[in-house]
Amino acid sequence: MKILVAGGFGVGKTTLVGSVSEIRPLQTEELLTDRGVGVDDTEGVEQKTTTTVAMDFGRITIRDGLVLYLFGTPGQDRFWFMWDELSYGALGAVVLSDTRRLSDCFPAVDYFENRGLPFVIAVNRFDDGYDYTPDEIREALDLSDGTPVVMCDVRERTSGKEVLTTLVRYLLAVHEETARADAPAL
């Protein structure tokens, strides 16, 4: 299963892919330079020194016959042209969010909603972040009641795996609902 990990700049996409991957992840991290000043919005993540310029890639086996291929998207607007290529063939997505800059995940939510690609919201907890409930996050992002919202710490492998497990369960439920709706009436 191809899964995207998306969200705003500096939210933890590379960290999530790296923490759960059973292989050494492919990362296209580059140092932030003066050329990004005025282009990249680093407010709230001033300590960030690198950025993904193409994608991250990792793999995790859920069980025999079920392997997730994780593709982390770049977070800056100037690299959004990569999203269409990366999303080709994806079955679902994790939209990673940061309560210090919750509005940064709006574009990812819009992107997946407009393409009909199921997603979950994973709220990466930062020490200096705000402590919102999943229902408050759902309301702030104007999500449907069925869209899962899960709290996490992407630095911790078990927490990242819980995010992915939530997504896989959600994808199965969406698939079953679609199959029932498409079944001919008796």
PDB file of C-alpha atoms in Angstrom:
ATOM      1  CA  MET A   1       0.000   0.000   0.000  1.00  0.00           C
ATOM      2  CA  LYS A   2       1.322   3.394  -0.975  1.00  0.00           C
ATOM      3  CA  ILE A   3       0.748   5.969   1.755  1.00  0.00           C
ATOM      4  CA  LEU A   4       1.579   9.666   1.724  1.00  0.00           C
ATOM      5  CA  VAL A   5       2.770  11.577   4.772  1.00  0.00           C
ATOM      6  CA  ALA A   6       1.929  15.234   4.245  1.00  0.00           C
ATOM      7  CA  GLY A   7       1.570  18.456   6.182  1.00  0.00           C
ATOM      8  CA  GLY A   8       3.124  21.838   6.688  1.00  0.00           C
ATOM      9  CA  PHE A   9       6.754  22.858   6.866  1.00  0.00           C
ATOM     10  CA  GLY A  10       8.603  21.497   9.909  1.00  0.00           C
ATOM     11  CA  VAL A  11       5.722  19.428  11.263  1.00  0.00           C
ATOM     12  CA  GLY A  12       7.659  16.133  11.530  1.00  0.00           C
ATOM     13  CA  LYS A  13       7.028  14.260   8.269  1.00  0.00           C
ATOM     14  CA  THR A  14      10.653  13.171   7.845  1.00  0.00           C
ATOM     15  CA  THR A  15      10.808  12.187  11.517  1.00  0.00           C
ATOM     16  CA  LEU A  16       7.641  10.055  11.229  1.00  0.00           C
ATOM     17  CA  VAL A  17       8.889   8.200   8.155  1.00  0.00           C
ATOM     18  CA  GLY A  18      12.273   7.651   9.794  1.00  0.00           C
ATOM     19  CA  SER A  19      10.908   6.480  13.130  1.00  0.00           C
ATOM     20  CA  VAL A  20       8.628   3.780  11.724  1.00  0.00           C
ATOM     21  CA  SER A  21      10.587   2.594   8.687  1.00  0.00           C
ATOM     22  CA  GLU A  22      12.074  -0.891   8.904  1.00  0.00           C
ATOM     23  CA  ILE A  23      14.646   0.070   6.289  1.00  0.00           C
ATOM     24  CA  ARG A  24      17.046   2.971   6.341  1.00  0.00           C
ATOM     25  CA  PRO A  25      14.785   5.703   4.976  1.00  0.00           C
ATOM     26  CA  LEU A  26      15.605   7.644   1.856  1.00  0.00           C
ATOM     27  CA  GLN A  27      15.660  11.314   2.761  1.00  0.00           C
ATOM     28  CA  THR A  28      16.208  14.290   0.495  1.00  0.00           C
ATOM     29  CA  GLU A  29      17.066  16.708   3.278  1.00  0.00           C
ATOM     30  CA  GLU A  30      19.059  19.807   2.407  1.00  0.00           C
ATOM     31  CA  LEU A  31      20.325  22.624   4.582  1.00  0.00           C
ATOM     32  CA  LEU A  32      18.159  25.719   4.745  1.00  0.00           C
ATOM     33  CA  THR A  33      20.050  28.602   3.196  1.00  0.00           C
ATOM     34  CA  ASP A  34      19.725  32.348   2.838  1.00  0.00           C
ATOM     35  CA  ARG A  35      17.950  31.738  -0.491  1.00  0.00           C
ATOM     36  CA  GLY A  36      14.886  30.556   1.443  1.00  0.00           C
ATOM     37  CA  VAL A  37      14.644  33.764   3.489  1.00  0.00           C
ATOM     38  CA  GLY A  38      11.436  35.525   2.517  1.00  0.00           C
ATOM     39  CA  VAL A  39      10.293  32.408   0.625  1.00  0.00           C
ATOM     40  CA  ASP A  40       9.975  29.756   3.339  1.00  0.00           C
ATOM     41  CA  ASP A  41       7.867  30.605   6.382  1.00  0.00           C
ATOM     42  CA  THR A  42       9.943  29.424   9.344  1.00  0.00           C
ATOM     43  CA  GLU A  43       7.818  31.175  11.991  1.00  0.00           C
ATOM     44  CA  GLY A  44       7.413  28.761  14.870  1.00  0.00           C
ATOM     45  CA  VAL A  45      10.184  26.467  13.610  1.00  0.00           C
ATOM     46  CA  GLU A  46      13.146  28.843  13.711  1.00  0.00           C
ATOM     47  CA  GLN A  47      15.416  26.071  15.032  1.00  0.00           C
ATOM     48  CA  LYS A  48      14.887  23.990  11.859  1.00  0.00           C
ATOM     49  CA  THR A  49      18.092  23.716   9.821  1.00  0.00           C
ATOM     50  CA  THR A  50      17.139  21.276   7.039  1.00  0.00           C
ATOM     51  CA  THR A  51      14.191  20.705   4.723  1.00  0.00           C
ATOM     52  CA  THR A  52      12.885  17.978   2.433  1.00  0.00           C
ATOM     53  CA  VAL A  53      13.320  19.038  -1.191  1.00  0.00           C
ATOM     54  CA  ALA A  54      11.795  16.047  -2.984  1.00  0.00           C
ATOM     55  CA  MET A  55      10.478  13.277  -0.734  1.00  0.00           C
ATOM     56  CA  ASP A  56      11.169  10.850   2.048  1.00  0.00           C
ATOM     57  CA  PHE A  57      10.694   7.123   1.555  1.00  0.00           C
ATOM     58  CA  GLY A  58      10.332   4.331   4.061  1.00  0.00           C
ATOM     59  CA  ARG A  59       8.728   0.923   4.396  1.00  0.00           C
ATOM     60  CA  ILE A  60       7.009  -0.902   7.220  1.00  0.00           C
ATOM     61  CA  THR A  61       5.507  -4.387   7.251  1.00  0.00           C
ATOM     62  CA  ILE A  62       2.198  -4.453   9.099  1.00  0.00           C
ATOM     63  CA  ARG A  63       1.763  -8.232   8.719  1.00  0.00           C
ATOM     64  CA  ASP A  64       2.508 -10.909   6.127  1.00  0.00           C
ATOM     65  CA  GLY A  65       1.209  -9.630   2.810  1.00  0.00           C
ATOM     66  CA  LEU A  66       0.608  -6.058   4.039  1.00  0.00           C
ATOM     67  CA  VAL A  67       3.471  -3.638   3.530  1.00  0.00           C
ATOM     68  CA  LEU A  68       3.155   0.131   3.675  1.00  0.00           C
ATOM     69  CA  TYR A  69       5.356   2.194   1.392  1.00  0.00           C
ATOM     70  CA  LEU A  70       5.606   5.632   2.957  1.00  0.00           C
ATOM     71  CA  PHE A  71       6.224   8.709   0.851  1.00  0.00           C
ATOM     72  CA  GLY A  72       6.830  11.908   2.797  1.00  0.00           C
ATOM     73  CA  THR A  73       5.966  15.039   0.849  1.00  0.00           C
ATOM     74  CA  PRO A  74       7.892  18.305   0.973  1.00  0.00           C
ATOM     75  CA  GLY A  75       6.224  20.922   3.152  1.00  0.00           C
ATOM     76  CA  GLN A  76       7.039  24.187   1.422  1.00  0.00           C
ATOM     77  CA  ASP A  77       4.746  25.666  -1.205  1.00  0.00           C
ATOM     78  CA  ARG A  78       7.573  25.891  -3.737  1.00  0.00           C
ATOM     79  CA  PHE A  79       7.871  22.076  -3.809  1.00  0.00           C
ATOM     80  CA  TRP A  80       4.148  21.349  -4.154  1.00  0.00           C
ATOM     81  CA  PHE A  81       4.576  20.327  -7.791  1.00  0.00           C
ATOM     82  CA  MET A  82       5.957  17.064  -6.363  1.00  0.00           C
ATOM     83  CA  TRP A  83       2.661  16.208  -4.658  1.00  0.00           C
ATOM     84  CA  ASP A  84       0.827  15.171  -7.844  1.00  0.00           C
ATOM     85  CA  GLU A  85       3.625  12.776  -8.748  1.00  0.00           C
ATOM     86  CA  LEU A  86       3.923  11.373  -5.244  1.00  0.00           C
ATOM     87  CA  SER A  87       0.161  10.923  -4.827  1.00  0.00           C
ATOM     88  CA  TYR A  88      -0.199   8.843  -7.996  1.00  0.00           C
ATOM     89  CA  GLY A  89      -1.293   5.364  -6.884  1.00  0.00           C
ATOM     90  CA  ALA A  90      -1.584   6.279  -3.196  1.00  0.00           C
ATOM     91  CA  LEU A  91      -4.401   4.634  -1.242  1.00  0.00           C
ATOM     92  CA  GLY A  92      -4.431   7.101   1.625  1.00  0.00           C
ATOM     93  CA  ALA A  93      -2.547   9.748   3.535  1.00  0.00           C
ATOM     94  CA  VAL A  94      -1.497  10.946   6.938  1.00  0.00           C
ATOM     95  CA  VAL A  95      -1.861  14.703   7.342  1.00  0.00           C
ATOM     96  CA  LEU A  96       0.546  15.612  10.083  1.00  0.00           C
ATOM     97  CA  SER A  97      -0.344  18.738  12.031  1.00  0.00           C
ATOM     98  CA  ASP A  98       1.234  20.927  14.682  1.00  0.00           C
ATOM     99  CA  THR A  99      -1.082  22.720  17.109  1.00  0.00           C
ATOM    100  CA  ARG A 100       1.294  25.700  17.187  1.00  0.00           C
ATOM    101  CA  ARG A 101       0.573  26.227  13.468  1.00  0.00           C
ATOM    102  CA  LEU A 102      -2.614  24.274  12.805  1.00  0.00           C
ATOM    103  CA  SER A 103      -3.502  26.338   9.729  1.00  0.00           C
ATOM    104  CA  ASP A 104      -0.384  24.975   7.981  1.00  0.00           C
ATOM    105  CA  CYS A 105      -2.196  21.670   7.383  1.00  0.00           C
ATOM    106  CA  PHE A 106      -5.204  23.287   5.632  1.00  0.00           C
ATOM    107  CA  PRO A 107      -3.616  22.969   2.157  1.00  0.00           C
ATOM    108  CA  ALA A 108      -2.942  19.239   2.682  1.00  0.00           C
ATOM    109  CA  VAL A 109      -6.494  18.632   3.928  1.00  0.00           C
ATOM    110  CA  ASP A 110      -7.875  20.507   0.898  1.00  0.00           C
ATOM    111  CA  TYR A 111      -5.573  18.614  -1.469  1.00  0.00           C
ATOM    112  CA  PHE A 112      -6.744  15.179  -0.299  1.00  0.00           C
ATOM    113  CA  GLU A 113     -10.412  16.154   0.027  1.00  0.00           C
ATOM    114  CA  ASN A 114     -10.406  17.524  -3.546  1.00  0.00           C
ATOM    115  CA  ARG A 115      -8.908  14.270  -4.856  1.00  0.00           C
ATOM    116  CA  GLY A 116     -11.141  11.994  -2.788  1.00  0.00           C
ATOM    117  CA  LEU A 117      -8.109  10.381  -1.133  1.00  0.00           C
ATOM    118  CA  PRO A 118      -8.916   9.170   2.406  1.00  0.00           C
ATOM    119  CA  PHE A 119      -6.698  10.592   5.137  1.00  0.00           C
ATOM    120  CA  VAL A 120      -6.277  10.788   8.883  1.00  0.00           C
ATOM    121  CA  ILE A 121      -5.100  13.760  10.872  1.00  0.00           C
ATOM    122  CA  ALA A 122      -2.118  13.016  13.116  1.00  0.00           C
ATOM    123  CA  VAL A 123      -1.483  15.748  15.661  1.00  0.00           C
ATOM    124  CA  ASN A 124       2.222  15.767  16.473  1.00  0.00           C
ATOM    125  CA  ARG A 125       2.604  16.904  20.059  1.00  0.00           C
ATOM    126  CA  PHE A 126       5.298  19.465  20.676  1.00  0.00           C
ATOM    127  CA  ASP A 127       6.323  20.511  24.194  1.00  0.00           C
ATOM    128  CA  ASP A 128       5.415  24.135  23.509  1.00  0.00           C
ATOM    129  CA  GLY A 129       2.264  23.288  21.531  1.00  0.00           C
ATOM    130  CA  TYR A 130      -1.359  23.766  22.497  1.00  0.00           C
ATOM    131  CA  ASP A 131      -3.290  20.926  24.077  1.00  0.00           C
ATOM    132  CA  TYR A 132      -6.430  20.494  21.958  1.00  0.00           C
ATOM    133  CA  THR A 133      -8.765  17.508  21.969  1.00  0.00           C
ATOM    134  CA  PRO A 134      -9.354  15.503  18.790  1.00  0.00           C
ATOM    135  CA  ASP A 135     -12.877  16.982  18.599  1.00  0.00           C
ATOM    136  CA  GLU A 136     -11.470  20.525  18.787  1.00  0.00           C
ATOM    137  CA  ILE A 137      -9.006  19.693  16.006  1.00  0.00           C
ATOM    138  CA  ARG A 138     -11.807  18.155  13.902  1.00  0.00           C
ATOM    139  CA  GLU A 139     -13.914  21.282  14.338  1.00  0.00           C
ATOM    140  CA  ALA A 140     -11.022  23.669  13.596  1.00  0.00           C
ATOM    141  CA  LEU A 141     -10.219  21.779  10.374  1.00  0.00           C
ATOM    142  CA  ASP A 142     -13.927  21.397   9.474  1.00  0.00           C
ATOM    143  CA  LEU A 143     -13.548  17.622   9.065  1.00  0.00           C
ATOM    144  CA  SER A 144     -16.355  15.145   8.654  1.00  0.00           C
ATOM    145  CA  ASP A 145     -17.181  13.121  11.768  1.00  0.00           C
ATOM    146  CA  GLY A 146     -15.699   9.991  10.205  1.00  0.00           C
ATOM    147  CA  THR A 147     -12.210  11.385   9.606  1.00  0.00           C
ATOM    148  CA  PRO A 148      -9.930  10.016  12.340  1.00  0.00           C
ATOM    149  CA  VAL A 149      -7.873  12.414  14.429  1.00  0.00           C
ATOM    150  CA  VAL A 150      -5.076  10.818  16.447  1.00  0.00           C
ATOM    151  CA  MET A 151      -2.600  12.420  18.842  1.00  0.00           C
ATOM    152  CA  CYS A 152       1.013  11.307  18.461  1.00  0.00           C
ATOM    153  CA  ASP A 153       4.693  11.902  19.047  1.00  0.00           C
ATOM    154  CA  VAL A 154       6.351  11.034  15.744  1.00  0.00           C
ATOM    155  CA  ARG A 155       9.731  10.571  17.417  1.00  0.00           C
ATOM    156  CA  GLU A 156       8.382   7.437  19.062  1.00  0.00           C
ATOM    157  CA  ARG A 157       8.100   4.382  16.834  1.00  0.00           C
ATOM    158  CA  THR A 158       5.054   2.969  18.654  1.00  0.00           C
ATOM    159  CA  SER A 159       3.216   6.273  18.350  1.00  0.00           C
ATOM    160  CA  GLY A 160       3.967   6.488  14.624  1.00  0.00           C
ATOM    161  CA  LYS A 161       2.835   2.899  14.148  1.00  0.00           C
ATOM    162  CA  GLU A 162      -0.456   3.727  15.883  1.00  0.00           C
ATOM    163  CA  VAL A 163      -1.003   6.552  13.374  1.00  0.00           C
ATOM    164  CA  LEU A 164      -0.439   4.149  10.482  1.00  0.00           C
ATOM    165  CA  THR A 165      -2.648   1.465  12.053  1.00  0.00           C
ATOM    166  CA  THR A 166      -5.430   4.039  12.408  1.00  0.00           C
ATOM    167  CA  LEU A 167      -5.037   4.962   8.734  1.00  0.00           C
ATOM    168  CA  VAL A 168      -5.112   1.326   7.548  1.00  0.00           C
ATOM    169  CA  ARG A 169      -8.235   0.609   9.602  1.00  0.00           C
ATOM    170  CA  TYR A 170      -9.867   3.738   8.204  1.00  0.00           C
ATOM    171  CA  LEU A 171      -8.949   2.762   4.636  1.00  0.00           C
ATOM    172  CA  LEU A 172     -10.485  -0.685   5.155  1.00  0.00           C
ATOM    173  CA  ALA A 173     -13.689   0.875   6.522  1.00  0.00           C
ATOM    174  CA  VAL A 174     -13.884   3.310   3.578  1.00  0.00           C
ATOM    175  CA  HIS A 175     -13.305   0.438   1.140  1.00  0.00           C
ATOM    176  CA  GLU A 176     -16.029  -1.706   2.752  1.00  0.00           C
ATOM    177  CA  GLU A 177     -18.480   1.217   2.714  1.00  0.00           C
ATOM    178  CA  THR A 178     -17.745   1.883  -0.955  1.00  0.00           C
ATOM    179  CA  ALA A 179     -18.148  -1.809  -1.824  1.00  0.00           C
ATOM    180  CA  ARG A 180     -21.535  -1.913  -0.060  1.00  0.00           C
ATOM    181  CA  ALA A 181     -22.693   1.241  -1.841  1.00  0.00           C
ATOM    182  CA  ASP A 182     -21.608  -0.164  -5.225  1.00  0.00           C
ATOM    183  CA  ALA A 183     -23.201  -3.585  -4.680  1.00  0.00           C
ATOM    184  CA  PRO A 184     -26.277  -4.238  -6.823  1.00  0.00           C
ATOM    185  CA  ALA A 185     -29.600  -4.229  -4.999  1.00  0.00           C
ATOM    186  CA  LEU A 186     -31.277  -7.604  -4.604  1.00  0.00           C
TER     187      LEU A 186
END
